[in-house]
Amino acid sequence: MNQTVIMEFFLLRFTENQMLLRLHAVFLFLIYLLAIMENLIIMLLTILDQHRHTPMYFFLRHLSFLDMCLISATVPKSILNAITFTDSISFLGCVLQLFLVVLMSGSEIGILTAMSYDCYIAICSPLHYEAVMGKEVCVQLVLVSWLSGGVFRILYSAGTFSLKFCGSTKIHQLFCDVPALLKLTCSVEHATINVSVAIGVCYGFVVSYVHIFSTVLNIPTRQKQGKAFSPCLPHLILVTTFLLTGTIAYLKTTSHEPSLLDLFMSMFYSVVPPTLNPVIYCLRSKDIKLALVKVLWRLADYFTGKY
């Protein structure tokens, strides 16, 4: 097929019914607002509360920032398209959206890996925890996370937009995503994409949890095993789900027909984690709720002149 000169793409429209499109826009806006508020609360809490200045909350603060950026890269455009009853996105807009999604997703994998390493040190070497997880180490891990996101961004962006696009410019997705764009290319081999996904999945996370599981299983009683592993369990569940859905979405065989599974997978790893991360990690904790109340009281006193 002849190569197509792309000026703009057309994103998937959720429905042709204008009333349903408005409801879709409202639903996305509520999810977006909830995610932004939750993550802002976490960032505010981990900055203002002195008791939250620990490695875990340091990483969580950066995770919340990445989640805000990730959901902001995709959802506002979908809301705007639903409100204006359009489905177009410029070529440069698509490049920028893919650039941001890959950067934030890759950096988030790095932060989650750093958090798994924090769990590993806390469980496997508790006596050396403070010495190992110093401030400089935490900052270095965050910098490496952002660097890894930049590397994945280059691999995905260059690997995707260096390919020739043929025929249709209709993206069967609510935003510019690598698997959906690959369906529009003339190429059937995507070695760069596959290799970078495999690197992302294996990037430190698996190794850390292998050591955690082996250490916990060596603890003599089940009660102590559960107590040792419980701080890392929500993290493990969320990261496993995030990586599993992302891997399936990126490595599954491409098809030129729209698929509800493709839509679900991409929305899951781009919208659900930013919304659920704060709930799973912090907002369900009684200590966090008490700390939040104290911070809100301090802010209220500050603005009323009592502080």
CSV table of C-alpha atoms in Angstrom, one decimal, residues 16-306:
chain,number,residue,atom,x,y,z
A,16,GLU,CA,-23.1,8.8,18.0
A,17,ASN,CA,-25.8,9.8,20.4
A,18,GLN,CA,-25.3,13.4,21.6
A,19,MET,CA,-27.0,12.8,24.9
A,20,LEU,CA,-24.8,9.8,25.7
A,21,LEU,CA,-21.8,11.7,24.6
A,22,ARG,CA,-22.6,14.4,27.1
A,23,LEU,CA,-23.1,11.8,29.8
A,24,HIS,CA,-19.8,10.3,28.8
A,25,ALA,CA,-18.1,13.7,29.1
A,26,VAL,CA,-19.6,14.2,32.6
A,27,PHE,CA,-18.5,10.8,33.7
A,28,LEU,CA,-14.9,11.3,32.5
A,29,PHE,CA,-14.9,14.8,34.1
A,30,LEU,CA,-16.0,13.4,37.5
A,31,ILE,CA,-13.3,10.6,37.3
A,32,TYR,CA,-10.7,13.2,36.3
A,33,LEU,CA,-11.7,15.6,39.1
A,34,LEU,CA,-11.6,12.8,41.7
A,35,ALA,CA,-8.2,11.6,40.6
A,36,ILE,CA,-6.7,15.1,40.7
A,37,MET,CA,-8.2,15.8,44.1
A,38,GLU,CA,-7.0,12.5,45.6
A,39,ASN,CA,-3.5,12.9,44.3
A,40,LEU,CA,-3.3,16.6,45.3
A,41,ILE,CA,-4.3,15.5,48.8
A,42,ILE,CA,-1.6,12.9,48.9
A,43,MET,CA,1.0,15.4,47.7
A,44,LEU,CA,-0.1,18.1,50.2
A,45,LEU,CA,-0.2,15.6,53.1
A,46,THR,CA,3.3,14.2,52.4
A,47,ILE,CA,4.7,17.7,52.2
A,48,LEU,CA,3.0,19.3,55.3
A,49,ASP,CA,3.0,16.4,57.7
A,50,GLN,CA,6.4,15.9,59.3
A,51,HIS,CA,5.5,12.2,60.1
A,52,ARG,CA,5.2,11.5,56.4
A,53,HIS,CA,8.7,12.4,55.5
A,54,THR,CA,9.8,8.8,55.0
A,55,PRO,CA,11.0,7.0,51.9
A,56,MET,CA,7.7,5.3,51.2
A,57,TYR,CA,5.8,8.7,51.3
A,58,PHE,CA,8.5,10.4,49.3
A,59,PHE,CA,8.0,7.9,46.5
A,60,LEU,CA,4.3,8.1,46.9
A,61,ARG,CA,4.4,11.9,46.4
A,62,HIS,CA,6.2,11.4,43.1
A,63,LEU,CA,3.8,8.6,42.1
A,64,SER,CA,0.8,11.0,42.8
A,65,PHE,CA,2.5,13.7,40.6
A,66,LEU,CA,3.0,11.2,37.8
A,67,ASP,CA,-0.6,9.9,38.1
A,68,MET,CA,-1.9,13.5,37.8
A,69,CYS,CA,0.2,14.0,34.6
A,70,LEU,CA,-0.8,10.7,33.1
A,71,ILE,CA,-4.5,11.2,33.4
A,72,SER,CA,-4.2,14.8,32.3
A,73,ALA,CA,-2.5,13.7,29.1
A,74,THR,CA,-5.5,11.7,27.9
A,75,VAL,CA,-8.8,12.5,29.7
A,76,PRO,CA,-9.2,16.3,29.0
A,77,LYS,CA,-8.9,15.7,25.2
A,78,SER,CA,-11.5,13.0,25.4
A,79,ILE,CA,-13.8,15.3,27.4
A,80,LEU,CA,-13.3,18.1,24.9
A,81,ASN,CA,-14.1,15.9,22.0
A,82,ALA,CA,-17.2,14.6,23.7
A,83,ILE,CA,-18.4,18.1,24.4
A,84,THR,CA,-17.7,19.5,20.9
A,85,PHE,CA,-18.9,16.3,19.1
A,86,THR,CA,-15.6,16.0,17.3
A,87,ASP,CA,-13.1,13.2,17.1
A,88,SER,CA,-10.0,14.7,15.4
A,89,ILE,CA,-6.5,15.2,16.9
A,90,SER,CA,-3.7,16.8,15.0
A,91,PHE,CA,-0.6,14.8,14.1
A,92,LEU,CA,1.6,16.9,16.5
A,93,GLY,CA,-1.1,16.6,19.1
A,94,CYS,CA,-1.1,12.8,18.8
A,95,VAL,CA,2.7,12.8,19.0
A,96,LEU,CA,2.7,14.9,22.1
A,97,GLN,CA,0.0,12.8,23.7
A,98,LEU,CA,1.9,9.6,23.0
A,99,PHE,CA,5.1,11.2,24.2
A,100,LEU,CA,3.5,12.2,27.6
A,101,VAL,CA,1.7,8.9,28.1
A,102,VAL,CA,4.8,6.8,27.5
A,103,LEU,CA,7.0,9.2,29.6
A,104,MET,CA,4.6,9.1,32.6
A,105,SER,CA,3.9,5.4,32.3
A,106,GLY,CA,7.6,4.5,32.0
A,107,SER,CA,8.5,6.8,34.9
A,108,GLU,CA,5.7,5.3,37.0
A,109,ILE,CA,7.1,1.8,36.4
A,110,GLY,CA,10.4,3.2,37.8
A,111,ILE,CA,8.7,4.7,40.9
A,112,LEU,CA,6.8,1.5,41.5
A,113,THR,CA,10.1,-0.5,41.2
A,114,ALA,CA,11.7,1.9,43.7
A,115,MET,CA,8.7,1.3,46.1
A,116,SER,CA,9.2,-2.5,45.7
A,117,TYR,CA,12.9,-2.0,46.5
A,118,ASP,CA,11.8,0.0,49.6
A,119,CYS,CA,9.6,-3.0,50.6
A,120,TYR,CA,12.4,-5.4,50.0
A,121,ILE,CA,14.8,-3.5,52.3
A,122,ALA,CA,12.1,-3.1,55.0
A,123,ILE,CA,11.4,-6.8,55.1
A,124,CYS,CA,14.7,-8.4,54.1
A,125,SER,CA,17.1,-6.0,55.9
A,126,PRO,CA,15.1,-4.1,58.6
A,127,LEU,CA,18.2,-3.4,60.7
A,128,HIS,CA,19.9,-1.6,57.8
A,129,TYR,CA,16.8,0.1,56.5
A,130,GLU,CA,17.7,3.7,57.6
A,131,ALA,CA,21.2,3.4,56.4
A,132,VAL,CA,20.3,2.0,53.0
A,133,MET,CA,17.2,4.1,52.3
A,134,GLY,CA,18.8,7.5,52.9
A,135,LYS,CA,17.7,10.7,51.4
A,136,GLU,CA,20.3,10.6,48.7
A,137,VAL,CA,19.4,7.1,47.7
A,138,CYS,CA,15.7,8.0,47.4
A,139,VAL,CA,16.5,11.0,45.2
A,140,GLN,CA,18.7,8.9,43.0
A,141,LEU,CA,16.0,6.3,42.6
A,142,VAL,CA,13.5,9.0,41.6
A,143,LEU,CA,16.0,10.4,39.0
A,144,VAL,CA,16.6,6.9,37.6
A,145,SER,CA,12.8,6.5,37.3
A,146,TRP,CA,12.4,9.7,35.3
A,147,LEU,CA,15.4,8.7,33.2
A,148,SER,CA,13.9,5.3,32.5
A,149,GLY,CA,10.6,7.0,31.5
A,150,GLY,CA,12.6,9.1,29.1
A,151,VAL,CA,14.3,6.1,27.6
A,152,PHE,CA,11.0,4.3,27.0
A,153,ARG,CA,9.6,7.5,25.6
A,154,ILE,CA,12.3,7.6,23.0
A,155,LEU,CA,12.0,3.9,22.2
A,156,TYR,CA,8.2,4.0,21.8
A,157,SER,CA,7.9,7.4,20.0
A,158,ALA,CA,10.8,6.8,17.6
A,159,GLY,CA,9.7,3.1,17.0
A,160,THR,CA,6.1,4.1,16.3
A,161,PHE,CA,6.3,7.3,14.3
A,162,SER,CA,9.3,6.1,12.2
A,163,LEU,CA,7.0,3.5,10.7
A,164,LYS,CA,5.0,4.2,7.5
A,165,PHE,CA,1.3,4.8,7.9
A,166,CYS,CA,-1.1,3.3,5.3
A,167,GLY,CA,-4.7,3.8,4.5
A,168,SER,CA,-7.0,4.8,7.4
A,169,THR,CA,-6.3,7.4,10.0
A,170,LYS,CA,-9.0,6.2,12.3
A,171,ILE,CA,-7.6,5.3,15.7
A,172,HIS,CA,-9.7,2.7,17.4
A,173,GLN,CA,-9.0,4.3,20.8
A,174,LEU,CA,-10.0,7.3,23.0
A,175,PHE,CA,-6.4,8.6,22.8
A,176,CYS,CA,-3.2,8.1,20.9
A,177,ASP,CA,-1.8,4.8,22.1
A,178,VAL,CA,1.0,2.7,20.7
A,179,PRO,CA,-1.0,-0.5,19.9
A,180,ALA,CA,-3.8,1.5,18.2
A,181,LEU,CA,-1.3,3.5,16.1
A,182,LEU,CA,0.6,0.3,15.1
A,183,LYS,CA,-2.6,-0.9,13.4
A,184,LEU,CA,-2.4,2.0,11.0
A,185,THR,CA,1.1,1.2,9.9
A,186,CYS,CA,2.3,-0.8,6.9
A,187,SER,CA,4.7,-2.8,9.1
A,188,VAL,CA,3.8,-6.0,10.8
A,189,GLU,CA,7.1,-6.4,12.8
A,190,HIS,CA,7.5,-4.2,15.8
A,191,ALA,CA,10.7,-5.4,17.5
A,192,THR,CA,11.6,-2.2,19.2
A,193,ILE,CA,8.2,-2.0,20.9
A,194,ASN,CA,8.2,-5.6,22.0
A,195,VAL,CA,11.8,-5.4,23.4
A,196,SER,CA,11.1,-2.2,25.4
A,197,VAL,CA,7.9,-3.6,26.9
A,198,ALA,CA,9.8,-6.7,28.0
A,199,ILE,CA,12.4,-4.5,29.6
A,200,GLY,CA,9.8,-2.5,31.4
A,201,VAL,CA,8.1,-5.6,32.9
A,202,CYS,CA,11.4,-7.1,34.1
A,203,TYR,CA,12.8,-3.8,35.2
A,204,GLY,CA,13.8,-4.5,38.8
A,205,PHE,CA,10.3,-5.3,40.1
A,206,VAL,CA,10.4,-9.0,39.6
A,207,VAL,CA,13.8,-9.4,41.2
A,208,SER,CA,12.8,-7.4,44.2
A,209,TYR,CA,9.7,-9.4,44.9
A,210,VAL,CA,11.4,-12.8,44.4
A,211,HIS,CA,13.7,-11.8,47.3
A,212,ILE,CA,10.7,-10.6,49.4
A,213,PHE,CA,8.7,-13.8,48.9
A,214,SER,CA,11.7,-16.0,49.7
A,215,THR,CA,12.5,-14.0,52.9
A,216,VAL,CA,8.9,-14.0,54.1
A,217,LEU,CA,8.5,-17.8,53.5
A,218,ASN,CA,11.5,-18.4,55.7
A,219,ILE,CA,9.7,-16.7,58.7
A,220,PRO,CA,8.6,-19.6,61.0
A,221,THR,CA,5.0,-18.6,61.8
A,222,ARG,CA,2.2,-17.7,59.4
A,223,GLN,CA,1.1,-14.8,61.6
A,224,LYS,CA,4.5,-13.2,61.4
A,225,GLN,CA,4.6,-13.9,57.6
A,226,GLY,CA,1.4,-12.0,57.1
A,227,LYS,CA,2.5,-9.1,59.3
A,228,ALA,CA,5.8,-8.8,57.4
A,229,PHE,CA,4.2,-9.0,53.9
A,230,SER,CA,1.0,-7.0,54.5
A,231,PRO,CA,2.6,-3.5,53.9
A,232,CYS,CA,3.6,-4.6,50.4
A,233,LEU,CA,0.5,-6.5,49.4
A,234,PRO,CA,-1.6,-3.5,48.1
A,235,HIS,CA,1.5,-2.5,46.1
A,236,LEU,CA,2.0,-5.9,44.7
A,237,ILE,CA,-1.7,-6.2,43.6
A,238,LEU,CA,-1.8,-2.8,42.0
A,239,VAL,CA,1.6,-3.2,40.2
A,240,THR,CA,0.7,-6.7,39.0
A,241,THR,CA,-2.6,-5.4,37.5
A,242,PHE,CA,-1.0,-2.3,36.0
A,243,LEU,CA,1.9,-4.3,34.3
A,244,LEU,CA,-0.4,-7.2,33.3
A,245,THR,CA,-3.0,-5.0,31.5
A,246,GLY,CA,-0.3,-2.8,29.9
A,247,THR,CA,1.7,-5.8,28.7
A,248,ILE,CA,-1.4,-7.5,27.2
A,249,ALA,CA,-2.4,-4.2,25.5
A,250,TYR,CA,1.0,-3.7,24.0
A,251,LEU,CA,2.1,-7.2,23.1
A,252,LYS,CA,-1.2,-8.8,21.9
A,253,THR,CA,-1.6,-9.5,18.2
A,254,THR,CA,-2.8,-6.3,16.4
A,255,SER,CA,-6.1,-6.4,14.6
A,256,HIS,CA,-7.6,-3.8,12.2
A,257,GLU,CA,-11.0,-4.2,13.7
A,258,PRO,CA,-12.0,-2.2,16.8
A,259,SER,CA,-12.0,-4.2,20.0
A,260,LEU,CA,-13.7,-3.6,23.4
A,261,LEU,CA,-10.8,-5.5,25.0
A,262,ASP,CA,-8.3,-3.0,23.5
A,263,LEU,CA,-10.4,-0.1,24.7
A,264,PHE,CA,-10.7,-1.5,28.2
A,265,MET,CA,-7.1,-2.4,28.6
A,266,SER,CA,-5.8,1.0,27.5
A,267,MET,CA,-8.3,2.9,29.7
A,268,PHE,CA,-7.5,0.6,32.6
A,269,TYR,CA,-3.8,1.4,32.8
A,270,SER,CA,-4.2,5.1,31.9
A,271,VAL,CA,-7.2,6.1,34.0
A,272,VAL,CA,-7.8,3.5,36.8
A,273,PRO,CA,-4.3,3.6,38.5
A,274,PRO,CA,-4.3,7.4,38.9
A,275,THR,CA,-7.8,7.1,40.6
A,276,LEU,CA,-7.1,4.1,42.7
A,277,ASN,CA,-3.5,4.6,43.8
A,278,PRO,CA,-4.3,7.1,46.5
A,279,VAL,CA,-7.1,5.0,47.9
A,280,ILE,CA,-5.0,1.8,48.0
A,281,TYR,CA,-1.9,3.4,49.4
A,282,CYS,CA,-3.1,6.1,51.7
A,283,LEU,CA,-6.6,7.3,52.0
A,284,ARG,CA,-7.9,4.0,53.4
A,285,SER,CA,-5.4,4.3,56.4
A,286,LYS,CA,-6.7,5.6,59.7
A,287,ASP,CA,-3.3,7.3,60.3
A,288,ILE,CA,-3.6,9.1,57.0
A,289,LYS,CA,-7.2,10.2,57.7
A,290,LEU,CA,-6.1,11.6,61.1
A,291,ALA,CA,-3.1,13.4,59.5
A,292,LEU,CA,-5.4,14.8,56.8
A,293,VAL,CA,-7.8,16.2,59.4
A,294,LYS,CA,-4.8,17.8,61.3
A,295,VAL,CA,-3.5,19.4,58.1
A,296,LEU,CA,-6.9,20.7,57.1
A,297,TRP,CA,-7.3,22.3,60.6
A,298,ARG,CA,-3.8,23.9,60.3
A,299,LEU,CA,-4.7,25.3,56.9
A,300,ALA,CA,-8.0,26.6,58.2
A,301,ASP,CA,-6.2,28.3,61.1
A,302,TYR,CA,-3.7,29.8,58.7
A,303,PHE,CA,-6.2,31.3,56.4
A,304,THR,CA,-8.4,32.6,59.2
A,305,GLY,CA,-5.4,34.2,60.9
A,306,LYS,CA,-5.4,31.9,64.0
